[in-house]
Coordinates of C-alpha atoms in Angstrom, one line a residue:
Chain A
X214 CA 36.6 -47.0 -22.6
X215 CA 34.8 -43.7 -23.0
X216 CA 37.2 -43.3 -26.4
X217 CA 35.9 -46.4 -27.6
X218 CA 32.4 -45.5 -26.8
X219 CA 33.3 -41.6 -28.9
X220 CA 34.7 -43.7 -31.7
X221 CA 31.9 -46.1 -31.9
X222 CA 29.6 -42.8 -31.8
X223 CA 31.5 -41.3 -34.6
X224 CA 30.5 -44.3 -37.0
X225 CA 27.3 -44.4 -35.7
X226 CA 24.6 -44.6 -38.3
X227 CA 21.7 -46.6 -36.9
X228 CA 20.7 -48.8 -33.9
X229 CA 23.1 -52.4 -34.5
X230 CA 21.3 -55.6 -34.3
X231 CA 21.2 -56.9 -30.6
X232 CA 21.7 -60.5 -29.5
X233 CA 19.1 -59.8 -26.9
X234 CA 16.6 -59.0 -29.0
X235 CA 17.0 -60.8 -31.7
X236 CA 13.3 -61.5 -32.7
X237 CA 10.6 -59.6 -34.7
X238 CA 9.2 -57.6 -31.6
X239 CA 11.8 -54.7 -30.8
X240 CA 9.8 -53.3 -27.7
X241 CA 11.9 -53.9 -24.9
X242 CA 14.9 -53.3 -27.0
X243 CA 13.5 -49.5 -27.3
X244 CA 12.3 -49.8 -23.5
X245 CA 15.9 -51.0 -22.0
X246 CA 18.3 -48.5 -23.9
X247 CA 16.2 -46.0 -22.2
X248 CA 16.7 -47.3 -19.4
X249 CA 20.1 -47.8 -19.5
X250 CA 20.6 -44.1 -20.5
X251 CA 19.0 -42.7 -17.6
X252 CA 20.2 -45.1 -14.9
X253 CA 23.6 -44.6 -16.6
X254 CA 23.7 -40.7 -16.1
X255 CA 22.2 -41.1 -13.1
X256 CA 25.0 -43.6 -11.5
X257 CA 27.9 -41.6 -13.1
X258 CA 26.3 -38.4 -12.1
X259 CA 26.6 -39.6 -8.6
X260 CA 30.0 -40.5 -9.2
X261 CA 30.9 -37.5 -10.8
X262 CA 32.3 -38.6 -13.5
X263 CA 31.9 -37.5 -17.3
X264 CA 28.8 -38.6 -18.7
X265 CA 29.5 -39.3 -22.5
X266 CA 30.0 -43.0 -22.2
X267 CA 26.0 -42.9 -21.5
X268 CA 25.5 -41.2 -25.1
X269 CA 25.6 -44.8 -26.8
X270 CA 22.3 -45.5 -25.1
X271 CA 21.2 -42.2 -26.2
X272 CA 21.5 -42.7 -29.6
X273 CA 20.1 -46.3 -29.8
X274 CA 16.6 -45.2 -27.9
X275 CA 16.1 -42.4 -30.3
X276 CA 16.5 -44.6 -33.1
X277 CA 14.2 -47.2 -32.1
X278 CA 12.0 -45.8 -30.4
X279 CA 8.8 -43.8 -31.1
X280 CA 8.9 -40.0 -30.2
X281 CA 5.6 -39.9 -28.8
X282 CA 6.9 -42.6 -26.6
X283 CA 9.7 -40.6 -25.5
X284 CA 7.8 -37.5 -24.8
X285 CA 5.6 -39.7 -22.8
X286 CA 8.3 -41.1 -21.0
X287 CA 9.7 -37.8 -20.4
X288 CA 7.2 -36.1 -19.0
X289 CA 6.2 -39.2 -16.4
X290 CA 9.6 -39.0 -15.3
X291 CA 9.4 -35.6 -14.6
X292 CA 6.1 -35.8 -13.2
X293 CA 7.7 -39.1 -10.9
X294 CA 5.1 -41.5 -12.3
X295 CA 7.5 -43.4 -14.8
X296 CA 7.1 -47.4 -14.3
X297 CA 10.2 -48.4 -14.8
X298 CA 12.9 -48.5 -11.9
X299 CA 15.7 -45.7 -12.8
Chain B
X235 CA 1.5 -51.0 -58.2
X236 CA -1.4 -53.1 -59.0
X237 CA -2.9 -53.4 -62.3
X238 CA -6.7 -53.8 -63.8
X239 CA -7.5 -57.5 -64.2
X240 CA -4.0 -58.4 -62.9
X241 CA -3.8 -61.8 -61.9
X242 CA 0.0 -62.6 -60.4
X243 CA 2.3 -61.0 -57.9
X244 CA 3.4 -57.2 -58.7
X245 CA 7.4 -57.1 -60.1
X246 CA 9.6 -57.7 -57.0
X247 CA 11.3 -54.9 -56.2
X248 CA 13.4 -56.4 -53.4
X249 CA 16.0 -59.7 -52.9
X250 CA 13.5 -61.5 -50.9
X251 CA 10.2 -60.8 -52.7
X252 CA 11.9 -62.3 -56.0
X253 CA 12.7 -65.0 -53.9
X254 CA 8.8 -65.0 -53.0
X255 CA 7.8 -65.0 -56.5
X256 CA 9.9 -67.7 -57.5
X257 CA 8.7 -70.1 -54.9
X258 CA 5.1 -69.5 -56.0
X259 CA 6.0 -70.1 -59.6
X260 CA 7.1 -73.3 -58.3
X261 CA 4.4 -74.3 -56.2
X262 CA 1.9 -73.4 -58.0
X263 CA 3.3 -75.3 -60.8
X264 CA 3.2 -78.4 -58.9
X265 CA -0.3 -77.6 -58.2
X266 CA -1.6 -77.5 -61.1
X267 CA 0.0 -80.7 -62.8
X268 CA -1.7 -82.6 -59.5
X269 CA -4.9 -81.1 -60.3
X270 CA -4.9 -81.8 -64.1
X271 CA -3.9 -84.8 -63.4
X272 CA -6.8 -85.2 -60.9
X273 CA -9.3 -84.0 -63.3
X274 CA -8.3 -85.8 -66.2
X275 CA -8.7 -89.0 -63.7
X276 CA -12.0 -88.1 -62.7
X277 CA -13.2 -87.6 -66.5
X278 CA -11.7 -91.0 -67.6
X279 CA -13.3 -92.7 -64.8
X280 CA -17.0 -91.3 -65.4
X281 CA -17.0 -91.5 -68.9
X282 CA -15.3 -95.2 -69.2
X283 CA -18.0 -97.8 -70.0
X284 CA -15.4 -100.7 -68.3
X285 CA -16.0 -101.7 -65.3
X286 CA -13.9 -104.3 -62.6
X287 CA -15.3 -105.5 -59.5
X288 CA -12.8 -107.4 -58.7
X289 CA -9.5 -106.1 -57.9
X290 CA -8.6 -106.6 -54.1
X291 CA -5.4 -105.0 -53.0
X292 CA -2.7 -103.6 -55.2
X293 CA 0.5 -102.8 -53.3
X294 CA 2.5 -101.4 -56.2
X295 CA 0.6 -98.5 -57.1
X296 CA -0.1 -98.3 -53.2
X297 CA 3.6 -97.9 -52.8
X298 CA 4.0 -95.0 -55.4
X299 CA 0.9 -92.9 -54.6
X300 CA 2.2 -93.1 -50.7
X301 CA 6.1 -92.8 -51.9
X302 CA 5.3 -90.1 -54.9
X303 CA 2.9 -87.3 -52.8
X304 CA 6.1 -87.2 -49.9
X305 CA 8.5 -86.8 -52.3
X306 CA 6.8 -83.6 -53.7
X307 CA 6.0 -82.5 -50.0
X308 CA 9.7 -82.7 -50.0
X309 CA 10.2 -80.6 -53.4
X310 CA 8.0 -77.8 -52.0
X311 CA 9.1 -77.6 -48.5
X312 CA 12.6 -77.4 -49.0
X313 CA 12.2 -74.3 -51.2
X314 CA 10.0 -72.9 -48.7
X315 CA 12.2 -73.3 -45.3
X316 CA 15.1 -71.9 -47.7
X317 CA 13.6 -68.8 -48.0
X318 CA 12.2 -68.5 -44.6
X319 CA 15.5 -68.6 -43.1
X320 CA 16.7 -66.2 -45.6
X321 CA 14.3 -64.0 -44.4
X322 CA 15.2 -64.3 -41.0
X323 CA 18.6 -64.0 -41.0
X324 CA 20.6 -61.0 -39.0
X325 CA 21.0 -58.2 -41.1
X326 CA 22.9 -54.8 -40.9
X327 CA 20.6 -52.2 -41.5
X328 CA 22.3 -48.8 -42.9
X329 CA 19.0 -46.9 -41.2
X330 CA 15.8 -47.5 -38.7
X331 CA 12.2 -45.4 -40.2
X332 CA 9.8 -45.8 -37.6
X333 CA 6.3 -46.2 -39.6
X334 CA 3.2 -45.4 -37.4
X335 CA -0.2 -46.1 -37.9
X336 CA -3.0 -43.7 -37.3
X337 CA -7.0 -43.2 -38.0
X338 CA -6.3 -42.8 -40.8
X339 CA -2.3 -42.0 -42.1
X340 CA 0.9 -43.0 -41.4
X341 CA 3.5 -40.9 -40.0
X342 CA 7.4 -41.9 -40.4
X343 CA 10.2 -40.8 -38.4
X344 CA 14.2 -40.8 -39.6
X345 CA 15.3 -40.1 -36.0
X346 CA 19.1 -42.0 -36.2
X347 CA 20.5 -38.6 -36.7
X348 CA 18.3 -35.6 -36.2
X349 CA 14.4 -35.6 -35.5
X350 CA 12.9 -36.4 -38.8
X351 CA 8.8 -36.7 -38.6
X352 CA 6.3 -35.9 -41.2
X353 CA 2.8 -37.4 -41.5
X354 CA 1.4 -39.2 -44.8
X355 CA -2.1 -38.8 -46.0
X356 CA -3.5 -40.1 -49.1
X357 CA -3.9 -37.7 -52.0
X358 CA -8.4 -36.8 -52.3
X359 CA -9.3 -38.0 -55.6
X360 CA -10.5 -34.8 -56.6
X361 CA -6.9 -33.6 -55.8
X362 CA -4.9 -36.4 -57.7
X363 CA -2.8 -34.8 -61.1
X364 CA -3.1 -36.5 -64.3
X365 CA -1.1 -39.9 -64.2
X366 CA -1.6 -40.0 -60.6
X367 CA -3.0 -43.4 -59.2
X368 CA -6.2 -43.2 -57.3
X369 CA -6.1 -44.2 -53.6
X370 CA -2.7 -44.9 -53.5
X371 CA -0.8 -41.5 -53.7
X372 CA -0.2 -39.6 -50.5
X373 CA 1.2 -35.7 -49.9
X374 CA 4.5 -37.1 -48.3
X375 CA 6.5 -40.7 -49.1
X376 CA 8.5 -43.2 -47.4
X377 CA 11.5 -41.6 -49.4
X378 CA 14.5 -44.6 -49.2
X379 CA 18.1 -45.0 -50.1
X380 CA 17.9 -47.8 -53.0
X381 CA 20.1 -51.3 -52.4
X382 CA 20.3 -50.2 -48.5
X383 CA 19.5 -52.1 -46.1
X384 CA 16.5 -50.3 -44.3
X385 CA 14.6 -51.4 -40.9
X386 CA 11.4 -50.7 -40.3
X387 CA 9.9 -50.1 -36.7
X388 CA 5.6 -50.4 -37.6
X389 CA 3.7 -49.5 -34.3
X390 CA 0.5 -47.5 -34.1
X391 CA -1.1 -45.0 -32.1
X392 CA -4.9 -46.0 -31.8
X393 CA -6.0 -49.0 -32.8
X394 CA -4.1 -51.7 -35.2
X395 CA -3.1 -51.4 -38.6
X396 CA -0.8 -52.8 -40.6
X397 CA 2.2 -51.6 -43.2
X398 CA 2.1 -53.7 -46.6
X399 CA 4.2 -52.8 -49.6
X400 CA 3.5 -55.9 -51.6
X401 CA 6.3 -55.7 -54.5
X402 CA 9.4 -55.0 -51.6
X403 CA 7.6 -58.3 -49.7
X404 CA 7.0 -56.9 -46.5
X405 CA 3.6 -56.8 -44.5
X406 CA 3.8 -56.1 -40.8
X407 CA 1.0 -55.3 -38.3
X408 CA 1.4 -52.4 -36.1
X409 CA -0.1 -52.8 -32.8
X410 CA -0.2 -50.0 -30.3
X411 CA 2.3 -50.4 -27.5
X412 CA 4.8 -52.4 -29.4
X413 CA 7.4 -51.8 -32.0
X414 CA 7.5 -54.9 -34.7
X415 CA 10.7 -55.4 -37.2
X416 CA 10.5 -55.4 -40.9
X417 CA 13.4 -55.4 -43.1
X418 CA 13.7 -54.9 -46.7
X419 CA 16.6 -54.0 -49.5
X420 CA 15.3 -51.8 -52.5
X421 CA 17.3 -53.7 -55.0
X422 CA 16.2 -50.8 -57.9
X423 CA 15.1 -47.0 -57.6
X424 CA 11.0 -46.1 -57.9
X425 CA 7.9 -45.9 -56.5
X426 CA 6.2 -48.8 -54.7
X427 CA 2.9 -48.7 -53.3
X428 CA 1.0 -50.6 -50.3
X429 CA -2.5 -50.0 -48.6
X430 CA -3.4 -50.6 -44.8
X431 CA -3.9 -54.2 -44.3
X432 CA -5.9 -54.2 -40.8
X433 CA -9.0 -52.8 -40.8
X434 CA -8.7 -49.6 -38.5
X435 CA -12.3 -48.0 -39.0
X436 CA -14.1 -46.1 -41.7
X437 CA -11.4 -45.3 -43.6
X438 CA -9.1 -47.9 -43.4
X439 CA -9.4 -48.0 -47.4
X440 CA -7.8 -44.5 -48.1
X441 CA -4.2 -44.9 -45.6
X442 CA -1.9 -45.5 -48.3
X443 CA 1.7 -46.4 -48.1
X444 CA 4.2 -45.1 -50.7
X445 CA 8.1 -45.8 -50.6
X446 CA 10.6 -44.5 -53.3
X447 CA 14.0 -45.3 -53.2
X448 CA 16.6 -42.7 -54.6
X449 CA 19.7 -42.9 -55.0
X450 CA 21.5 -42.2 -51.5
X451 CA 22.5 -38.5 -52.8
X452 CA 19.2 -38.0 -53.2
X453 CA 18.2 -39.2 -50.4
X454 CA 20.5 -36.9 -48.4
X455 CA 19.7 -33.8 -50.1
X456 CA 15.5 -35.1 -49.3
X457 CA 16.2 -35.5 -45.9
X458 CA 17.9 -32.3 -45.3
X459 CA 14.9 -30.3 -47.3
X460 CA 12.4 -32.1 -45.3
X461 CA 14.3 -31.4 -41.9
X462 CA 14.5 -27.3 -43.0
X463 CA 10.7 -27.5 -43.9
X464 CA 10.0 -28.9 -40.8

């Protein structure tokens, strides 16, 4: 599992098309790949278990979405105002 | 680019703008044979000295002029739905640029690998070389691989604006708060340039957009300068 995830990371070169967001607006594809990265590292963290397979996410959100929408993000998570449930 | 006194489209420069021009040939044809044919009608009727008051129904020439406009309907919307669903259908990009609008430039960002960002203002005119076009140059360009597929994530960070680059077909309005698709192909290297197409403010005129797409060497050994300058 977390090979397939290294090999898929290998070839990576940009964000693939998703079924779920098939569609001319790509917001919530950028706002749920964040998501999923940091709910990912948080639920293996508390597992204790490697966190690499969560680096897929990683990628994707930074090629789709905005940096100043990451720092934002960023910094309201830190601050414990981000709106979305992690 | 655009030309003085041009009248058509600017040469395509991607798949699906070719397609685009081919379809307005098309159309437009048809359009003007109905409107010649129109006002040739209209002259031989005013300037005839014949007249009948006494036809009552017809149903023959009924028939064709009801039969005859659906049929041409047909002829121009098959065409049309062919190429919308081309234009819609899933592609593969190679690589994601995220364009973003500002008063007044645009700022790109190549972030599938490392964290590529450079903003693009238009070139003064007082600035511009010799040979350079006026109001459509900027200090830093959209710089492509040619006959890649490329997406395009257009958003903005004030107010809205929108990303056109008429001769690679694409126009797509960048709305703060969400990220809209584009995709194009650059089916040939060179330099193709667009203009803001929502007005943002006062200078909503002097945002250009340039793209030029290199081969992918080049566009390597761009992107690595661009990340050292950084």
């Amino acid at each position: 599992m977390a090979e397939d995830i290294q090999q898929k990371l290998e070839k990576y070169r940009t964000a693939p098309f998703d079924a779920r967001f098939p569609n001319q607006n790509q917001t919530r594809n950028c706002w749920q790949n964040y998501l999923d990265y940091y709910r990912c590292q948080k639920a293996l963290d508390a597992k204790g278990v490697d966190t690499s397979p969560c680096d897929w996410y990683k990628r994707v959100y930074k090629s789709l979405c905005p940096l100043s929408w990451i720092e934002k993000w960023d910094t309201q998570r830190e601050d414990g105002t981000f709106p979305g449930k992690i | 680019m655009a030309h003085p006194t041009q009248l058509g489209f600017q040469d395509a420069a991607s798949p699906v703008m070719e397609e685009l021009l081919h379809f307005h040939d098309h159309a437009l044809m048809i359009v003007l044979l109905i409107s010649t044919l129109v006002l040739y009608i209209i002259t031989a009727m005013v300037s005839t000295k014949l007249t009948n008051k006494y036809i009552l129904d017809s149903q023959e020439i009924e028939i064709v002029w009801t039969i005859l406009p659906a049929v041409i309907l047909v002829l121009i919307a098959l065409p049309s739905l062919r190429i919308l669903y081309l234009m819609d259908e899933i592609n593969d990009p190679h690589l994601t640029i995220k364009a973003m609008g500002h008063q007044w430039y645009w700022s790109y960002e190549y972030t599938d690998y490392e964290n590529l960002g450079f903003d693009s203002y238009m070139v003064p005119t007082q600035d511009l070389a010799p040979g350079q076009f006026r109001l459509l140059e900027t200090d830093h360009r959209m710089v492509v691989p040619m006959e890649s597929p490329v997406r395009v994530l257009v958003s903005a960070e004030d107010v809205l604006h929108s990303w056109a680059v008429p001769s690679l077909g694409v126009k797509m309005d960048a709305v703060p708060g969400r990220l809209n698709q584009a995709a194009f192909i650059a089916s040939r290297p060179g330099v193709f340039y667009g203009q803001c197409s929502e007005i943002c403010g006062a200078n909503h005129s002097f945002m250009p957009i340039v793209v030029e797409a290199v081969p992918l060497e080049h566009f390597e050994n761009w992107s690595s300068l661009m990340l050292e300058d950084a």
